[in-house]
Short mmCIF file of C-alpha atoms in Angstrom, two decimals:
data_model
loop_
_atom_site.label_atom_id
_atom_site.label_comp_id
_atom_site.label_asym_id
_atom_site.label_seq_id
_atom_site.Cartn_x
_atom_site.Cartn_y
_atom_site.Cartn_z
CA MET A 187 21.01 -15.11 20.31
CA ALA A 188 20.58 -15.42 23.99
CA PHE A 189 19.14 -12.12 24.21
CA LEU A 190 16.71 -12.83 21.31
CA ARG A 191 15.75 -16.17 22.70
CA HIS A 192 15.00 -14.38 26.25
CA ARG A 193 12.95 -11.99 24.62
CA LEU A 194 10.92 -14.57 22.74
CA ALA A 195 10.53 -16.28 25.84
CA ARG A 196 8.90 -13.39 27.54
CA PHE A 197 6.69 -12.73 24.40
CA ARG A 198 2.96 -13.56 24.92
CA PRO A 199 1.22 -12.32 21.86
CA SER A 200 -2.46 -11.04 22.38
CA PRO A 201 -5.25 -12.38 20.51
CA SER A 202 -5.39 -9.23 18.22
CA PHE A 203 -1.70 -9.52 17.26
CA VAL A 204 -2.11 -13.05 16.38
CA LEU A 205 -5.29 -12.45 14.17
CA LEU A 206 -3.53 -9.47 12.57
CA ALA A 207 -0.39 -11.71 11.59
CA ALA A 208 -2.24 -14.30 10.51
CA PHE A 209 -4.71 -12.08 8.47
CA LEU A 210 -1.59 -10.52 6.61
CA PHE A 211 -0.20 -13.97 5.73
CA VAL A 212 -3.74 -14.71 4.34
CA LEU A 213 -3.53 -11.66 2.36
CA TRP A 214 -0.17 -12.30 0.84
CA VAL A 215 -1.45 -15.43 -0.55
CA ALA A 216 -4.75 -14.53 -1.67
CA GLY A 217 -5.14 -10.80 -1.54
CA GLY A 218 -2.54 -9.97 -4.34
CA ALA A 219 -4.94 -8.78 -6.76
CA SER A 220 -7.44 -5.90 -7.27
CA ARG A 221 -9.55 -7.52 -9.94
CA GLU A 222 -13.04 -8.23 -8.29
CA ASN A 223 -13.52 -11.59 -10.08
CA VAL A 224 -10.50 -13.49 -9.20
CA SER A 225 -11.18 -16.07 -6.52
CA GLY A 226 -8.76 -14.67 -3.90
CA GLN A 227 -10.85 -11.87 -3.35
CA ILE A 228 -13.81 -14.08 -1.54
CA ILE A 229 -10.81 -15.85 0.44
CA ALA A 230 -9.28 -12.23 1.58
CA ARG A 231 -12.68 -10.88 2.35
CA ALA A 232 -13.86 -14.03 4.06
CA ALA A 233 -10.50 -13.82 6.27
CA ALA A 234 -11.38 -10.04 7.01
CA TRP A 235 -15.00 -10.81 8.22
CA ALA A 236 -13.83 -13.96 10.23
CA SER A 237 -11.01 -11.69 11.81
CA ILE A 238 -13.62 -8.93 12.86
CA ILE A 239 -16.02 -11.81 14.31
CA LEU A 240 -13.10 -13.34 16.27
CA ALA A 241 -11.91 -9.99 17.36
CA ILE A 242 -15.36 -9.12 18.74
CA LEU A 243 -15.43 -12.53 20.44
CA PHE A 244 -12.28 -12.80 21.84
CA THR A 245 -10.12 -9.88 21.78
CA GLY A 246 -10.21 -6.65 24.02
CA ARG A 247 -11.87 -3.35 23.09
CA PRO A 248 -10.00 -1.62 20.22
CA ARG A 249 -8.64 1.91 20.82
CA ILE A 250 -9.96 3.36 17.98
CA LYS A 251 -9.39 6.99 19.32
CA GLU A 252 -5.70 6.21 18.69
CA ALA A 253 -6.82 6.08 15.07
CA ARG A 254 -9.36 8.68 14.64
CA GLY A 255 -8.24 10.29 11.60
CA THR A 256 -7.61 6.94 9.66
CA ALA A 257 -11.13 5.71 11.15
CA LEU A 258 -12.78 8.73 9.92
CA LEU A 259 -11.24 8.61 6.31
CA LEU A 260 -12.45 5.05 6.20
CA LEU A 261 -16.03 5.84 7.25
CA ALA A 262 -15.83 8.88 4.80
CA ALA A 263 -15.00 6.15 1.78
CA ILE A 264 -17.82 3.93 2.99
CA ILE A 265 -20.26 6.52 3.27
CA LEU A 266 -19.31 7.54 -0.54
CA CYS A 267 -20.09 4.28 -1.96
CA VAL A 268 -23.21 3.95 0.10
CA VAL A 269 -24.91 7.41 -1.21
CA GLN A 270 -23.76 6.32 -4.73
CA LEU A 271 -26.10 3.42 -4.24
CA VAL A 272 -29.10 5.45 -3.16
CA PRO A 273 -31.85 5.31 -5.87
CA LEU A 274 -32.74 8.80 -7.30
CA PRO A 275 -35.71 9.96 -8.56
CA PRO A 276 -36.13 9.26 -12.50
CA ASP A 277 -36.03 13.43 -13.54
CA LEU A 278 -33.08 14.00 -10.99
CA TRP A 279 -31.27 11.34 -12.43
CA ARG A 280 -31.27 12.45 -15.93
CA ALA A 281 -30.40 15.85 -15.07
CA LEU A 282 -27.06 14.61 -14.12
CA PRO A 283 -24.09 15.18 -16.21
CA GLY A 284 -23.24 12.23 -18.71
CA ARG A 285 -26.59 10.41 -18.15
CA ALA A 286 -27.98 11.15 -21.61
CA ALA A 287 -26.39 8.04 -23.25
CA PHE A 288 -27.96 5.79 -20.59
CA ALA A 289 -31.51 7.46 -20.69
CA ASP A 290 -32.76 5.47 -23.90
CA PRO A 291 -36.37 4.96 -23.32
CA ILE A 292 -36.20 1.64 -25.37
CA VAL A 293 -33.61 0.03 -23.07
CA SER A 294 -34.44 1.79 -20.01
CA PRO A 295 -37.93 2.46 -18.81
CA PRO A 296 -38.50 6.49 -18.01
CA ASP A 297 -39.94 5.77 -14.57
CA LEU A 298 -37.05 3.83 -13.21
CA TRP A 299 -35.37 5.00 -10.15
CA ARG A 300 -31.65 4.62 -10.52
CA PRO A 301 -28.65 5.20 -8.49
CA LEU A 302 -25.93 7.75 -8.87
CA SER A 303 -23.41 4.97 -9.84
CA LEU A 304 -23.45 3.93 -13.30
CA VAL A 305 -22.42 0.58 -12.53
CA PRO A 306 -23.90 -0.20 -9.05
CA GLY A 307 -22.42 -3.74 -9.14
CA ALA A 308 -18.93 -2.38 -9.34
CA THR A 309 -19.61 0.10 -6.50
CA LEU A 310 -21.24 -2.39 -4.36
CA ASN A 311 -17.94 -4.63 -4.74
CA ALA A 312 -16.03 -1.48 -4.00
CA LEU A 313 -17.91 -1.01 -0.53
CA PHE A 314 -17.36 -4.86 -0.03
CA SER A 315 -13.42 -4.18 -0.43
CA LEU A 316 -13.38 -1.85 2.62
CA VAL A 317 -13.70 -4.71 5.10
CA VAL A 318 -10.15 -5.39 4.47
CA PRO A 319 -8.75 -2.09 6.13
CA PHE A 320 -11.69 -1.94 8.49
CA ALA A 321 -10.51 -5.42 9.94
CA VAL A 322 -7.04 -4.32 9.84
CA LEU A 323 -8.08 -1.04 11.78
CA LEU A 324 -10.06 -3.17 14.42
CA LEU A 325 -7.24 -5.57 14.90
CA ALA A 326 -4.18 -2.97 14.81
CA THR A 327 -5.73 -0.88 17.33
CA GLY A 328 -6.55 -3.86 19.65
CA ILE A 329 -2.81 -4.77 20.01
CA HIS A 330 -1.13 -4.50 23.37
CA GLU A 331 1.29 -1.32 23.73
CA ASP A 332 4.10 -3.74 24.27
CA GLN A 333 3.77 -5.64 21.41
CA LYS A 334 3.57 -3.02 18.70
CA ARG A 335 7.44 -3.05 18.23
CA TRP A 336 6.84 -6.55 16.59
CA LEU A 337 4.78 -5.37 14.05
CA PRO A 338 7.49 -3.97 11.52
CA ALA A 339 9.15 -7.52 11.92
CA ILE A 340 5.85 -9.19 11.12
CA ILE A 341 5.54 -7.20 7.98
CA LEU A 342 8.97 -7.80 7.13
CA ALA A 343 8.36 -11.53 7.28
CA VAL A 344 5.23 -11.33 5.02
CA ILE A 345 7.56 -9.41 2.51
CA ALA A 346 10.25 -11.85 3.13
CA SER A 347 7.97 -14.82 2.17
CA SER A 348 6.97 -13.08 -1.21
CA LEU A 349 10.52 -12.44 -1.79
CA VAL A 350 11.47 -16.10 -1.46
CA ILE A 351 8.72 -16.93 -4.02
CA GLY A 352 10.30 -14.25 -6.42
CA LEU A 353 13.66 -15.63 -6.04
CA ILE A 354 12.57 -18.97 -6.91
CA GLN A 355 10.74 -17.53 -9.91
CA ILE A 356 14.03 -15.88 -11.00
CA THR A 357 15.77 -19.20 -11.47
CA GLY A 358 12.88 -20.10 -14.06
CA THR A 359 10.65 -22.03 -12.19
CA ARG A 360 7.08 -21.24 -12.74
CA ILE A 361 4.98 -20.50 -9.56
CA ALA A 362 1.40 -19.66 -10.52
CA ASN A 363 -1.04 -18.46 -7.87
CA PRO A 364 -4.65 -19.84 -8.76
CA LEU A 365 -6.13 -17.22 -6.52
CA VAL A 366 -5.16 -14.17 -8.46
CA ASN A 367 -4.55 -13.14 -12.18
CA GLY A 368 -0.77 -13.18 -12.37
CA THR A 369 1.15 -13.44 -15.86
CA PRO A 370 2.40 -16.77 -16.36
CA GLY A 371 6.32 -16.76 -16.26
CA ALA A 372 6.37 -13.32 -14.51
CA ILE A 373 8.47 -12.61 -11.17
CA ASP A 374 5.80 -11.44 -9.06
CA GLY A 375 6.07 -13.10 -5.84
CA LEU A 376 2.12 -14.29 -5.66
CA ILE A 377 1.29 -10.77 -6.48
CA ALA A 378 -0.90 -10.21 -9.71
CA ASN A 379 0.80 -6.92 -10.88
CA ARG A 380 4.61 -6.59 -10.98
CA ASN A 381 4.52 -2.96 -10.18
CA HIS A 382 2.61 -3.64 -7.00
CA TYR A 383 5.15 -6.39 -6.23
CA ALA A 384 7.89 -4.11 -6.68
CA LEU A 385 6.36 -1.37 -4.24
CA ILE A 386 5.75 -4.21 -1.65
CA LEU A 387 9.77 -4.92 -2.04
CA ALA A 388 10.32 -1.30 -1.66
CA LEU A 389 8.35 -1.25 1.25
CA GLY A 390 10.88 -3.85 2.64
CA LEU A 391 13.89 -1.63 1.73
CA LEU A 392 12.51 1.13 3.69
CA ILE A 393 11.53 -1.18 6.81
CA THR A 394 14.87 -3.13 6.75
CA PRO A 395 17.32 -0.25 7.65
CA VAL A 396 14.84 0.90 10.58
CA TRP A 397 14.41 -2.75 11.88
CA ALA A 398 18.26 -3.30 11.95
CA PHE A 399 19.63 -0.01 12.86
CA GLY A 400 16.52 2.01 14.42
CA TYR A 401 17.70 1.75 17.57
CA SER A 402 21.03 1.51 19.32
CA GLY A 403 21.93 -2.08 20.61
CA ARG A 404 20.13 -3.62 17.52
CA SER A 405 22.75 -3.10 14.86
CA LYS A 406 25.06 -5.89 15.99
CA ASN A 407 22.43 -8.84 15.86
CA ARG A 408 20.56 -7.79 12.71
CA ALA A 409 22.92 -5.79 10.67
CA PRO A 410 24.34 -8.81 8.55
CA ALA A 411 21.08 -10.39 7.93
CA ALA A 412 19.64 -6.82 7.02
CA LEU A 413 22.43 -6.29 4.48
CA GLY A 414 21.75 -9.59 2.56
CA PHE A 415 18.23 -8.84 2.73
CA VAL A 416 18.45 -5.49 1.13
CA VAL A 417 20.75 -7.05 -1.70
CA LEU A 418 18.17 -9.66 -2.41
CA LEU A 419 15.23 -6.96 -2.40
CA VAL A 420 17.12 -4.72 -4.81
CA LEU A 421 18.17 -7.63 -7.26
CA THR A 422 14.51 -8.94 -7.17
CA ILE A 423 12.95 -5.45 -8.17
CA LEU A 424 15.37 -5.25 -10.99
CA ALA A 425 14.03 -8.75 -12.01
CA THR A 426 10.44 -7.76 -11.96
CA GLY A 427 10.31 -5.53 -14.79
CA SER A 428 8.80 -2.62 -13.06
CA ARG A 429 10.05 0.74 -14.11
CA ALA A 430 8.32 2.38 -11.12
CA GLY A 431 10.00 -0.01 -8.68
CA LEU A 432 13.45 1.38 -9.54
CA VAL A 433 12.33 4.66 -8.23
CA LEU A 434 10.37 3.57 -5.45
CA GLY A 435 13.22 1.29 -4.38
CA GLY A 436 15.87 4.05 -4.52
CA LEU A 437 13.81 6.37 -2.48
CA ALA A 438 12.80 3.57 0.06
CA LEU A 439 16.24 2.96 0.67
CA ALA A 440 17.13 6.57 1.09
CA LEU A 441 14.35 7.17 3.52
CA GLY A 442 15.08 3.92 5.37
CA VAL A 443 18.82 5.24 6.17
CA MET A 444 17.49 8.53 6.99
CA LEU A 445 15.31 7.32 9.50
CA SER A 446 17.94 4.93 11.09
CA ARG A 447 20.99 7.66 10.85
CA ARG A 448 20.73 8.54 14.47
CA SER A 449 21.22 5.11 15.68
CA LEU A 450 24.09 4.65 12.98
CA ARG A 451 25.94 7.87 14.34
CA THR A 452 25.65 6.36 17.80
CA ALA A 453 26.92 2.77 16.87
CA PHE A 454 29.90 4.44 15.00
CA GLN A 455 30.94 6.79 17.56
CA ARG A 456 33.43 4.46 18.81
CA TYR A 457 35.30 4.55 15.54
CA PRO A 458 37.19 7.34 13.82
CA ARG A 459 34.92 9.68 11.81
CA TRP A 460 36.22 8.41 8.58
CA VAL A 461 34.74 4.74 9.26
CA LEU A 462 30.91 5.61 8.62
CA PRO A 463 31.52 7.34 5.22
CA ALA A 464 33.89 4.53 4.28
CA VAL A 465 31.26 1.79 5.07
CA SER A 466 28.47 3.70 3.36
CA ILE A 467 30.65 4.06 0.05
CA SER A 468 31.57 0.58 0.29
CA LEU A 469 27.87 -0.76 0.74
CA ILE A 470 26.96 1.52 -2.43
CA ALA A 471 29.67 0.29 -4.44
CA MET A 472 28.57 -3.35 -3.52
CA LEU A 473 24.93 -2.65 -4.52
CA ALA A 474 26.35 -1.23 -7.43
CA ILE A 475 28.33 -4.30 -8.50
CA PHE A 476 25.28 -6.56 -7.87
CA VAL A 477 23.39 -4.49 -9.96
CA LEU A 478 25.91 -4.64 -12.80
CA ALA A 479 26.01 -8.22 -12.33
CA SER A 480 22.41 -8.40 -12.83
CA ILE A 481 22.48 -6.18 -15.85
CA ALA A 482 25.43 -8.64 -17.43
CA ALA A 483 23.20 -11.64 -16.56
CA ASP A 484 20.23 -10.21 -18.30
CA ARG A 485 18.31 -10.25 -15.25
CA ALA A 486 17.47 -6.50 -14.88
CA VAL A 487 14.26 -6.77 -16.68
CA SER A 488 13.29 -3.28 -15.11
CA ILE A 489 16.10 -1.39 -16.48
CA ASP A 490 15.70 -3.16 -19.97
CA ARG A 491 12.21 -1.62 -19.94
CA LEU A 492 13.25 1.76 -18.79
CA VAL A 493 15.65 1.74 -21.84
CA ASP A 494 13.73 0.15 -24.41
CA GLN A 495 10.16 1.34 -23.72
CA ASP A 496 8.78 3.84 -26.03
CA ALA A 497 6.65 6.30 -23.99
CA GLY A 498 4.61 7.43 -26.87
CA GLN A 499 3.39 3.70 -27.15
CA ASP A 500 2.86 3.45 -23.32
CA MET A 501 -1.07 2.90 -22.70
CA ARG A 502 -0.83 5.10 -19.62
CA GLY A 503 0.13 8.01 -21.60
CA ARG A 504 -2.24 7.45 -24.90
CA GLY A 505 -5.30 6.77 -22.54
CA LEU A 506 -4.64 9.87 -20.15
CA PRO A 507 -6.42 12.24 -22.47
CA ILE A 508 -9.59 10.01 -22.60
CA VAL A 509 -9.47 9.76 -18.97
CA LEU A 510 -9.44 13.49 -18.63
CA ALA A 511 -12.24 13.99 -20.89
CA MET A 512 -14.33 11.52 -19.01
CA ILE A 513 -13.75 13.23 -16.01
CA ARG A 514 -15.01 16.76 -17.47
CA THR A 515 -18.00 14.54 -18.91
CA TYR A 516 -19.16 13.27 -15.46
CA PHE A 517 -18.15 15.83 -13.20
CA PRO A 518 -19.13 16.73 -10.62
CA PHE A 519 -21.05 13.64 -9.48
CA GLY A 520 -18.67 10.88 -11.04
CA THR A 521 -19.60 7.69 -12.50
CA GLY A 522 -19.29 5.55 -9.25
CA MET A 523 -16.85 3.97 -7.33
CA GLY A 524 -15.13 1.06 -9.11
CA SER A 525 -16.92 1.74 -12.51
CA PHE A 526 -13.73 2.48 -14.39
CA ASP A 527 -13.55 -0.43 -16.84
CA PRO A 528 -16.83 -0.47 -18.33
CA ILE A 529 -17.10 3.18 -18.36
CA PHE A 530 -13.82 3.75 -20.46
CA ARG A 531 -14.96 0.77 -22.78
CA MET A 532 -17.73 3.29 -23.85
CA HIS A 533 -15.24 6.12 -24.32
CA GLU A 534 -12.48 4.08 -25.83
CA PRO A 535 -11.42 5.04 -29.33
CA PHE A 536 -10.64 2.71 -32.17
CA THR A 537 -7.02 3.61 -31.97
CA LEU A 538 -6.65 2.41 -28.35
CA LEU A 539 -8.15 -1.05 -29.03
CA LYS A 540 -5.63 -4.01 -28.50
CA PRO A 541 -5.91 -7.70 -27.34
CA THR A 542 -5.41 -6.50 -23.59
CA TYR A 543 -7.83 -3.90 -21.73
CA PHE A 544 -7.39 -0.77 -19.83
CA ASN A 545 -8.75 -2.03 -16.29
CA HIS A 546 -7.65 0.91 -14.68
CA ALA A 547 -6.87 4.61 -15.24
CA HIS A 548 -3.24 4.00 -14.08
CA ASN A 549 -3.55 7.12 -11.94
CA ASP A 550 -5.38 6.34 -9.14
CA PHE A 551 -6.03 9.81 -8.31
CA LEU A 552 -7.63 10.76 -11.34
CA GLU A 553 -9.61 7.61 -10.99
CA ILE A 554 -11.05 8.53 -7.92
CA ILE A 555 -11.99 12.05 -9.20
CA LEU A 556 -13.60 10.36 -12.12
CA ASN A 557 -15.74 7.71 -10.12
CA GLY A 558 -16.22 9.85 -7.07
CA GLY A 559 -16.76 13.29 -8.48
CA LEU A 560 -16.55 16.14 -6.27
CA PRO A 561 -16.99 14.36 -3.33
CA GLY A 562 -14.10 11.85 -4.28
CA LEU A 563 -12.18 14.92 -5.10
CA LEU A 564 -12.68 16.58 -1.55
CA LEU A 565 -12.10 13.23 -0.06
CA LEU A 566 -8.55 12.85 -1.74
CA LEU A 567 -7.76 16.29 -0.78
CA VAL A 568 -8.57 15.85 2.82
CA ALA A 569 -6.80 12.45 2.87
CA ILE A 570 -3.51 13.88 1.39
CA GLY A 571 -3.72 16.96 3.61
CA TRP A 572 -3.90 14.62 6.55
CA TRP A 573 -1.13 12.71 5.59
CA GLY A 574 0.91 15.94 5.26
CA TRP A 575 -0.08 17.58 8.36
CA LYS A 576 0.72 14.46 10.23
CA SER A 577 3.88 13.85 8.49
CA LEU A 578 5.10 17.66 9.35
CA LEU A 579 4.40 16.66 13.19
CA ALA A 580 6.08 13.35 12.99
CA TRP A 581 9.25 14.76 11.10
CA ARG A 582 9.44 17.77 13.29
CA GLY A 583 9.08 15.64 16.66
CA ASP A 584 11.37 13.59 18.52
CA ALA A 585 13.51 11.59 15.93
CA ALA A 586 13.52 8.58 18.59
CA TYR A 587 9.60 8.16 17.87
CA LEU A 588 10.11 6.19 14.69
CA LEU A 589 6.80 4.53 14.09
CA PRO A 590 5.13 7.87 12.75
CA ARG A 591 7.80 8.60 10.54
CA LEU A 592 8.01 5.16 9.19
CA GLY A 593 4.13 5.20 8.60
CA SER A 594 4.67 8.72 6.79
CA ALA A 595 7.47 7.29 4.47
CA MET A 596 5.38 4.11 4.00
CA LEU A 597 2.36 6.18 2.60
CA LEU A 598 4.50 8.55 0.76
CA LEU A 599 5.80 5.55 -1.40
CA ILE A 600 2.32 4.32 -1.86
CA LEU A 601 1.07 7.60 -2.89
CA ILE A 602 3.91 8.09 -5.60
CA ALA A 603 3.18 4.31 -6.81
CA SER A 604 -0.56 5.80 -7.16
CA VAL A 605 0.57 8.22 -9.93
CA THR A 606 1.09 5.58 -12.59
CA ASP A 607 -0.85 2.80 -10.91
CA TYR A 608 -3.44 1.48 -8.42
CA PRO A 609 -1.76 -0.18 -5.76
CA ALA A 610 -3.97 0.60 -2.54
CA ARG A 611 -6.70 -1.31 -4.53
CA THR A 612 -4.94 -4.47 -3.93
CA PRO A 613 -5.80 -6.07 -0.25
CA ILE A 614 -2.48 -6.56 0.64
CA ILE A 615 -1.35 -3.10 0.10
CA MET A 616 -4.58 -1.91 1.27
CA ALA A 617 -3.93 -3.54 4.77
CA LEU A 618 -0.10 -2.05 4.65
CA ALA A 619 -1.50 1.18 4.14
CA THR A 620 -3.87 1.00 7.03
CA ILE A 621 -1.13 -0.01 9.41
CA ALA A 622 1.18 2.70 8.20
CA ALA A 623 -1.61 5.54 8.67
CA ILE A 624 -2.26 4.16 12.21
CA TRP A 625 1.45 4.57 12.75
CA LEU A 626 1.65 7.84 11.43
CA GLU A 627 -1.41 9.13 14.03
CA GLY A 628 0.86 8.07 16.92
CA THR A 629 1.53 11.21 18.93
CA VAL A 630 5.13 12.71 18.59
CA PRO A 631 6.67 14.80 21.49
CA SER A 632 7.53 18.18 20.10
CA ALA A 633 10.58 20.18 20.77
CA SER A 634 8.75 21.63 23.86
CA GLY A 635 8.27 18.15 25.35
CA LYS A 636 4.61 18.11 24.60
CA GLY A 637 2.55 15.02 23.41
CA SER A 638 3.26 11.53 24.53
CA LEU A 639 3.88 8.07 23.09
CA PRO A 640 3.87 4.78 25.10
CA PRO A 641 7.63 4.07 25.97
CA THR A 642 7.23 0.55 24.03
CA GLU A 643 7.05 2.53 20.98
CA ARG A 644 10.66 3.42 21.23
CA HIS A 645 11.58 -0.28 20.35
CA LEU A 646 11.22 -2.23 17.17
#
């Protein structure tokens, strides 16, 4: 505790650090929904613009060069949205695939110039949503080098705040967030979508072992808190009802332990060799007991849905053939970013009609291809390829440099979640993905000793 008090006394956060921390907490409260018409979007984007203005006025020059790849991918996404909003000559527009249904002269004048996007308002909203990652990029690259090690703790604090709300909701207390379109009575931690909430909790399972055991000298103070935090995260994921959360949570915990295994070995060197395996088995057994107790108490909704759900009735599977047919219809120019909902309603068969609506493709890769066409597909391939290349460099480099590997693992969880959902369209997850991309881009020394990273990156 004395060591912690000493460190806190010396800690003088920069304006960029304070703004980023405050912005993340605002996004947790107001940025937990992807729908464009919820009031939280206004607050989240207003906070992003305010952060940008304050950063320009009161912070130093951001080091965008340190996140060149992230910045270029964000710029490409902005350009794609802008290009889709540029009006085209009538003859050229009518020649594009899938435009015949929109070219009726009775409702649409034949000499009208129209943008490539079939729903310009939705594409304009998609463009405006990118202010969130831009603000995070500006703030995160403006943080002092000696303060970067505090960012994982800030992210854990945001996740812990959401976890506390989820635990209160588990008791039966209803806490509704008027800023997002949550489901009454759901375990959502102020996040509109339970799958997105489970992903945020899974990111907590990934970061916690790194925060507690990532470096030698940390485990004595942080191990008990980390263990209790992990148990609560696991139990809350079980209570959310998210089937994807079960997979993501297990993978996240395994990746977190893998990232911190070097320090774990160092910490247990003074003990006999059998102690570390024994402790590991005991922890696994303890988690299993808590999980079984949760199932016995009828709180493991995720497992119940995994067992009881009929895959043939799942809207994701039933809607997939329609989404694929739509891609073929509008490729290679797409329908316009953010246009899925109204365009899907045009193609939706009567057999899929139900009281709720299919707001997204529930596969963000396919939705990007549908909305962005060939340019969207190329941007998606470049982004995944960039992640793969940077991850290869991170995992082949010095294991003492954890932030690049942590960023790689965080983005992996978000990519996996995007196969069955659309988490990166939620502002809070959009912000966390941007931070992870910036971490991933940090230079990692190779075995030959080339490359560099500020010494402060060695400490979390």
